[in-house]
Coordinates of C-alpha atoms in Angstrom, one line a residue:
Chain A
M1 CA -12.9 -27.4 47.2
A2 CA -11.7 -23.9 47.3
G3 CA -8.9 -23.1 49.6
R4 CA -7.6 -26.6 50.1
N5 CA -4.1 -25.8 49.1
L6 CA -4.0 -22.1 49.8
P7 CA -4.7 -20.1 52.9
L8 CA -7.7 -17.8 52.4
E9 CA -5.6 -14.7 52.6
A10 CA -3.2 -16.0 49.9
P11 CA -2.8 -13.5 47.0
L12 CA -5.5 -14.9 44.9
R13 CA -6.4 -11.6 43.3
P14 CA -3.8 -8.9 43.8
R15 CA -5.6 -5.6 43.1
Y16 CA -2.5 -3.8 41.8
V17 CA -0.1 -5.3 39.4
G18 CA 3.5 -5.0 40.5
A19 CA 6.8 -6.1 39.0
A20 CA 6.6 -9.4 40.8
D21 CA 3.3 -10.2 39.2
V22 CA 4.6 -9.4 35.7
A23 CA 7.6 -11.7 36.4
E24 CA 5.3 -14.4 37.5
W25 CA 3.1 -14.2 34.5
K26 CA 5.9 -15.5 32.5
V27 CA 5.9 -18.8 34.3
M28 CA 2.2 -19.0 34.9
V29 CA -0.2 -20.4 32.4
V30 CA -3.6 -19.8 31.1
F31 CA -4.8 -23.1 29.6
A32 CA -8.2 -22.4 28.1
L33 CA -11.1 -20.1 27.8
I34 CA -14.8 -20.9 27.5
V35 CA -17.7 -18.6 26.9
I36 CA -21.2 -19.7 27.8
N37 CA -24.2 -17.8 26.6
K38 CA -27.3 -16.9 28.7
A39 CA -29.0 -20.2 27.8
G40 CA -26.1 -22.4 28.8
G41 CA -24.8 -23.0 25.3
L42 CA -21.1 -23.1 24.5
I43 CA -20.4 -20.2 22.2
Y44 CA -16.6 -20.1 22.3
H45 CA -13.8 -22.3 23.4
R46 CA -10.1 -22.0 22.8
E47 CA -7.0 -23.6 24.2
F48 CA -4.0 -21.4 24.7
H49 CA -1.5 -23.8 26.2
E50 CA -0.8 -27.5 26.4
G51 CA -1.1 -28.9 29.9
L52 CA -4.7 -30.1 30.1
N53 CA -5.9 -33.1 28.2
K54 CA -7.7 -32.2 25.0
L55 CA -11.5 -32.5 25.3
S56 CA -13.7 -33.2 22.3
V57 CA -16.1 -30.5 21.2
N58 CA -18.9 -32.6 22.5
D59 CA -17.3 -32.8 26.0
Y60 CA -16.9 -29.0 26.0
L61 CA -20.6 -28.6 25.2
V62 CA -21.5 -31.0 28.0
L63 CA -19.1 -29.1 30.4
A64 CA -20.6 -25.8 29.5
G65 CA -24.2 -27.0 30.0
T66 CA -23.3 -28.8 33.2
F67 CA -21.5 -25.8 34.7
H68 CA -24.4 -23.6 33.7
G69 CA -26.8 -25.8 35.6
V70 CA -24.7 -26.2 38.7
H71 CA -24.1 -22.4 38.7
A72 CA -27.8 -21.7 38.6
I73 CA -28.5 -24.2 41.5
T74 CA -25.6 -22.9 43.6
K75 CA -27.0 -19.4 43.1
N76 CA -30.1 -20.5 45.0
L77 CA -28.2 -21.8 47.9
C78 CA -27.9 -18.4 49.3
P79 CA -30.4 -16.2 47.5
L80 CA -29.9 -13.1 49.7
P81 CA -26.9 -11.1 48.6
R82 CA -24.1 -11.0 51.1
T83 CA -23.0 -7.5 50.0
P84 CA -25.8 -5.1 49.5
G85 CA -26.3 -3.9 45.9
Q86 CA -24.6 -7.0 44.4
P87 CA -26.7 -9.8 42.9
P88 CA -26.1 -13.2 44.6
T89 CA -23.5 -15.2 42.8
G90 CA -23.1 -18.9 42.2
I91 CA -19.9 -20.9 42.0
E92 CA -17.0 -18.7 41.2
V93 CA -14.0 -21.0 41.5
L94 CA -13.4 -24.7 41.1
E95 CA -9.9 -25.8 42.0
S96 CA -8.0 -29.0 41.5
E97 CA -4.4 -30.0 41.9
S98 CA -3.5 -29.2 38.3
F99 CA -5.8 -26.4 37.4
R100 CA -8.1 -23.7 38.6
L101 CA -11.3 -22.8 36.9
Q102 CA -12.5 -19.2 37.5
C103 CA -16.0 -18.1 36.4
F104 CA -17.0 -14.6 35.7
Q105 CA -20.6 -13.8 35.0
T106 CA -21.6 -10.6 33.3
L107 CA -24.7 -8.6 34.3
T108 CA -26.4 -10.0 31.2
G109 CA -25.7 -13.6 32.1
T110 CA -22.9 -14.5 29.8
K111 CA -20.2 -16.6 31.6
F112 CA -16.5 -16.6 31.0
L113 CA -14.6 -19.6 32.3
L114 CA -10.9 -19.4 32.5
F115 CA -8.7 -22.5 33.1
T116 CA -5.4 -21.6 34.6
E117 CA -2.6 -23.1 36.7
P118 CA -3.6 -23.3 40.3
H119 CA -1.3 -20.4 41.4
Q120 CA -1.9 -18.0 38.6
P121 CA -2.1 -14.5 39.9
N122 CA -4.4 -11.7 38.8
I123 CA -7.0 -14.0 37.3
D124 CA -9.6 -11.3 37.9
G125 CA -7.6 -8.8 35.8
I126 CA -7.2 -11.3 33.0
I127 CA -10.8 -12.3 32.9
R128 CA -11.9 -8.6 32.9
K129 CA -9.6 -7.9 30.0
V130 CA -11.1 -10.9 28.2
Y131 CA -14.6 -9.4 28.9
E132 CA -13.4 -6.1 27.5
L133 CA -12.1 -7.7 24.3
Y134 CA -15.4 -9.6 24.0
S135 CA -17.4 -6.4 24.3
D136 CA -15.2 -4.6 21.8
Y137 CA -14.5 -7.2 19.1
V138 CA -17.6 -9.4 19.4
M139 CA -20.5 -7.1 20.5
K140 CA -19.5 -4.2 18.2
N141 CA -19.2 -6.5 15.2
P142 CA -22.3 -6.2 12.9
F143 CA -21.8 -9.7 11.6
Y144 CA -22.1 -11.4 15.0
Q145 CA -25.5 -12.7 15.8
I146 CA -26.1 -12.4 19.5
E147 CA -26.1 -15.7 21.5
M148 CA -24.6 -17.6 18.6
P149 CA -21.1 -19.1 18.4
I150 CA -18.4 -16.5 18.2
R151 CA -16.4 -16.5 14.9
C152 CA -14.6 -13.2 14.9
D153 CA -11.0 -13.0 13.6
A154 CA -10.3 -9.7 15.4
F155 CA -11.4 -11.3 18.7
D156 CA -9.2 -14.3 18.2
R157 CA -6.3 -12.1 17.2
H158 CA -6.5 -9.7 20.1
L159 CA -7.1 -12.6 22.6
A160 CA -4.0 -14.3 21.4
S161 CA -1.9 -11.2 21.6
Y162 CA -3.2 -10.5 25.1
I163 CA -2.7 -14.0 26.6
K164 CA 0.1 -15.5 24.6
P165 CA 2.9 -13.1 25.6
R166 CA 2.2 -13.8 29.2
Q167 CA 3.4 -17.4 28.9
Chain B
M1 CA -38.5 42.3 12.4
N2 CA -39.5 38.8 13.6
A3 CA -40.4 37.7 17.1
P4 CA -37.2 36.1 18.4
Q5 CA -35.2 39.2 17.6
A6 CA -37.6 41.4 19.4
S7 CA -37.5 39.2 22.5
A8 CA -33.7 38.9 22.4
V9 CA -33.1 42.7 22.5
P10 CA -36.2 44.1 24.1
A11 CA -35.3 47.6 25.2
A12 CA -31.9 48.4 23.6
P13 CA -31.4 51.7 21.8
A14 CA -31.6 51.6 18.0
A15 CA -27.9 52.0 17.5
L16 CA -27.2 48.9 19.6
Q17 CA -29.9 46.9 17.9
Q18 CA -28.5 47.4 14.5
P19 CA -25.7 44.7 14.5
A20 CA -27.8 42.1 16.3
Q21 CA -30.5 42.5 13.6
R22 CA -28.0 42.1 10.7
A23 CA -26.4 39.1 12.4
S24 CA -29.6 37.1 12.8
V25 CA -31.0 37.4 9.3
G26 CA -32.2 34.0 8.1
G27 CA -32.7 32.7 11.6
L28 CA -29.1 31.8 12.3
R29 CA -27.3 33.4 15.2
Y30 CA -24.1 34.7 13.7
P31 CA -21.5 36.0 16.2
T32 CA -19.1 38.5 14.9
N33 CA -16.0 36.4 15.8
R34 CA -16.9 33.8 13.3
K35 CA -17.6 31.0 15.8
T36 CA -20.5 29.3 14.2
I37 CA -20.9 25.6 13.6
Y38 CA -19.4 26.2 10.2
D39 CA -16.2 27.3 11.7
R40 CA -15.7 24.8 14.3
N41 CA -17.1 21.5 15.6
L42 CA -20.2 21.4 17.7
N43 CA -18.2 19.4 20.2
R44 CA -15.9 22.0 21.7
S45 CA -14.2 19.9 24.4
R46 CA -10.4 20.2 24.5
T47 CA -9.6 17.5 22.0
S48 CA -13.0 17.7 20.4
E49 CA -13.1 14.0 20.0
L50 CA -16.1 11.7 19.9
S51 CA -16.7 8.4 21.5
K52 CA -15.3 5.6 19.4
A53 CA -17.6 3.1 21.0
S54 CA -20.7 5.0 20.1
F55 CA -19.4 5.4 16.6
A56 CA -18.7 1.6 16.4
Y57 CA -22.3 0.8 17.4
L58 CA -23.8 3.3 15.0
F59 CA -21.7 2.1 12.1
G60 CA -22.5 -1.5 13.0
E61 CA -26.1 -0.6 12.8
M62 CA -25.5 1.1 9.4
V63 CA -23.9 -2.1 8.1
S64 CA -26.7 -4.2 9.4
Y65 CA -29.2 -1.9 7.8
A66 CA -27.4 -2.0 4.5
Q67 CA -27.4 -5.8 4.8
R68 CA -31.1 -6.0 4.6
R69 CA -32.6 -6.9 1.2
V70 CA -29.3 -6.9 -0.6
T71 CA -28.6 -9.4 -3.4
G72 CA -24.9 -9.8 -2.8
I73 CA -21.6 -8.4 -1.5
Q74 CA -21.2 -6.0 -4.4
D75 CA -24.7 -4.7 -3.7
L76 CA -23.9 -4.3 0.0
E77 CA -20.7 -2.4 -0.8
R78 CA -22.6 -0.2 -3.2
R79 CA -25.1 0.7 -0.5
L80 CA -22.4 1.6 2.0
N81 CA -20.8 3.7 -0.7
V82 CA -24.1 5.5 -1.4
Q83 CA -24.4 6.2 2.4
G84 CA -21.0 7.9 2.4
H85 CA -21.4 9.9 -0.8
P86 CA -23.5 12.8 0.5
L87 CA -21.1 13.1 3.5
G88 CA -18.2 13.6 1.1
L89 CA -20.1 16.3 -0.8
R90 CA -20.9 18.2 2.3
L91 CA -17.5 17.7 3.9
L92 CA -15.8 19.2 0.9
D93 CA -17.5 22.5 1.3
L94 CA -17.1 22.5 5.0
L95 CA -13.4 21.7 5.0
L96 CA -12.6 24.3 2.3
Y97 CA -14.5 26.9 4.3
R98 CA -12.5 26.1 7.4
E99 CA -9.1 26.3 5.7
P100 CA -7.3 29.6 6.4
T101 CA -8.6 32.2 3.9
R102 CA -5.1 33.0 2.6
S103 CA -4.3 29.5 1.3
V104 CA -7.7 28.1 0.5
Q105 CA -8.0 26.8 -3.0
R106 CA -10.5 24.4 -4.5
P107 CA -8.4 21.6 -6.0
T108 CA -8.3 21.8 -9.8
R109 CA -5.7 19.2 -10.5
I110 CA -5.6 15.5 -9.4
L111 CA -2.6 15.7 -7.1
P112 CA -3.8 18.6 -4.9
L113 CA -7.2 16.9 -4.7
L114 CA -5.6 13.6 -3.5
Q115 CA -3.4 15.5 -1.1
F116 CA -6.5 17.3 0.2
I117 CA -8.1 13.9 0.8
T118 CA -5.2 12.2 2.5
T119 CA -4.4 15.0 4.8
T120 CA -7.2 17.5 5.4
L121 CA -10.1 15.0 5.1
W122 CA -8.3 12.2 6.8
K123 CA -7.3 14.4 9.7
H124 CA -10.8 15.7 10.1
L125 CA -12.3 12.3 10.1
F126 CA -9.7 10.1 11.8
S127 CA -7.2 12.6 13.5
R128 CA -4.3 11.4 11.4
S129 CA -3.1 11.4 7.8
A130 CA -3.6 8.4 5.5
D131 CA -0.7 6.0 5.4
A132 CA 0.2 6.1 1.7
L133 CA -0.8 7.6 -1.6
E134 CA 0.4 5.8 -4.7
R135 CA -0.2 5.8 -8.4
S136 CA -1.0 2.6 -10.2
K137 CA 1.8 1.4 -12.5
D138 CA -0.4 -0.3 -14.9
N139 CA -3.2 2.2 -15.3
E140 CA -2.6 5.9 -15.5
D141 CA -6.1 6.8 -14.2
E142 CA -5.9 4.8 -11.0
Y143 CA -4.6 6.0 -7.7
M144 CA -4.4 4.2 -4.4
I145 CA -4.8 5.6 -0.8
S146 CA -3.9 3.1 1.8
D147 CA -4.9 3.0 5.4
N148 CA -3.2 0.5 7.7
D149 CA -6.0 0.3 10.2
P150 CA -9.2 2.0 9.1
L151 CA -11.3 3.3 12.0
V152 CA -14.5 2.0 10.6
N153 CA -13.2 -1.6 10.4
Q154 CA -11.6 -1.6 13.8
Y155 CA -14.1 -3.8 15.5
I156 CA -15.5 -5.6 12.5
S157 CA -14.6 -9.1 11.6
V158 CA -16.0 -10.1 8.2
P159 CA -17.2 -13.7 8.1
K160 CA -15.2 -16.1 5.8
E161 CA -18.1 -16.6 3.4
M162 CA -18.1 -12.8 2.7
N163 CA -14.3 -12.3 2.6
Q164 CA -14.7 -10.0 -0.5
L165 CA -16.5 -7.5 1.6
N166 CA -14.8 -4.5 3.1
C167 CA -17.0 -2.2 5.2
A168 CA -14.6 0.7 4.5
A169 CA -16.7 1.0 1.3
Y170 CA -18.4 3.7 3.4
V171 CA -15.2 5.7 3.5
A172 CA -14.7 5.0 -0.2
G173 CA -18.2 6.6 -0.7
I174 CA -17.0 9.7 1.2
I175 CA -13.9 10.0 -1.0
E176 CA -16.1 9.6 -4.1
G177 CA -18.3 12.4 -2.8
I178 CA -15.3 14.7 -2.5
C179 CA -14.1 13.7 -6.0
D180 CA -17.6 14.3 -7.5
G181 CA -17.9 17.6 -5.6
T182 CA -14.7 19.0 -7.1
G183 CA -15.6 17.8 -10.6
F184 CA -13.4 14.8 -10.8
A185 CA -15.8 12.0 -11.6
A186 CA -14.4 8.8 -10.2
R187 CA -15.2 5.3 -9.0
V188 CA -13.8 4.6 -5.6
T189 CA -13.7 1.1 -4.1
A190 CA -12.2 -0.3 -0.9
H191 CA -10.1 -3.5 -1.0
S192 CA -8.6 -5.5 1.9
V193 CA -4.9 -6.1 1.6
P194 CA -4.0 -7.9 4.9
T195 CA -0.4 -8.0 5.8
E196 CA 1.3 -9.7 8.7
L197 CA 1.7 -6.5 10.6
W198 CA -1.6 -4.9 9.6
P199 CA -4.3 -7.5 9.3
A200 CA -6.9 -4.8 8.5
K201 CA -5.0 -2.9 5.9
T202 CA -7.3 -1.3 3.3
V203 CA -6.5 0.2 0.0
F204 CA -8.9 2.7 -1.6
L205 CA -8.7 2.4 -5.3
I206 CA -9.7 5.7 -7.1
K207 CA -10.4 5.3 -10.8
F208 CA -11.0 8.6 -12.6
E209 CA -13.3 8.8 -15.6
P210 CA -11.7 9.2 -19.0
E211 CA -12.8 12.9 -19.4
V212 CA -11.1 13.8 -16.2
M213 CA -7.8 12.3 -17.5
E214 CA -8.3 14.1 -20.8
R215 CA -8.7 17.5 -19.0
E216 CA -5.7 16.7 -16.7
A217 CA -3.5 16.0 -19.8
F218 CA -4.7 19.3 -21.3
L219 CA -4.0 21.3 -18.2
E220 CA -0.5 19.6 -18.0
K221 CA 0.2 20.8 -21.5
A222 CA -1.0 24.3 -20.8
R223 CA 1.4 24.8 -18.0

């Protein structure tokens, strides 16, 4: 699936953000974000931009559960780490004509799924920033119960102010 | 002479021993250049700042701890307030001790006290001054200190069913401790006043006891 439209060396993840990237952010789009907990349950979903059909909450739950399962199986396809020191990873990218789904798994097993336009640059940077916001505004909130759905105003607010201006 | 002193200066002549002995009476090492923990922070790095993340986790645990066995939001705020109170009492003495000796004065009137809180205390705790200090129009005995983005609430999102709660009640407790320590008995509470620009804006309402206002009026007349 991956790499059908793009050559492998295409600038999927520029390491350094230049002026060209910043200009591109304005046209590129982040559609939605999903957070999946260790057990495969959906704990957060949010749509930022029109462009994908709306899914019902139920469908999101199924999507989260299914992805979790597929991710766990694909991890076993190649149980030996390719790069020493790194744990083996499962699916990282799913790509279609109209969107690209990037998965980022934290060391504790929480997964962040980001739906973007197929040519969105710097997805790695965006997803890491989302992870940073999560660890700040969710994990440091004494009212958040771990592994439960995320209902934190500050997280919503900062996520919006990070992702919205880029569109 | 006790053991640590003897081992610290084992073979020095008596004349040299003299200052060292005097300095360490009571078990505290007391350098002559006044650089004890009372004069400056334990953390002596360049900016002498502490990790915000560690504080956020500690404070989060304090809130969770206070949340156990409480009957309601008011009870929870009271507990946070009580946790801050001793800190205020101690900080008052420490901060006054650290003021330059020429200008140091224990506040005896309400305004100097409030200025001490919004500048000296705030700068010590949060490295900046408070954002506003106002007097209530309706009640003479009420003063308000506002902070646009309190450090303690930075990472805290209060759930909707507890929207009356403001965890800055802990800071309110510190302010109350300072007021109590200076002899201005007061009730201090923290209230959220979200605005478009500052969603976490908090107002600390200081309500002085009637006897404090009575004394204040008397001092005003005596001037």
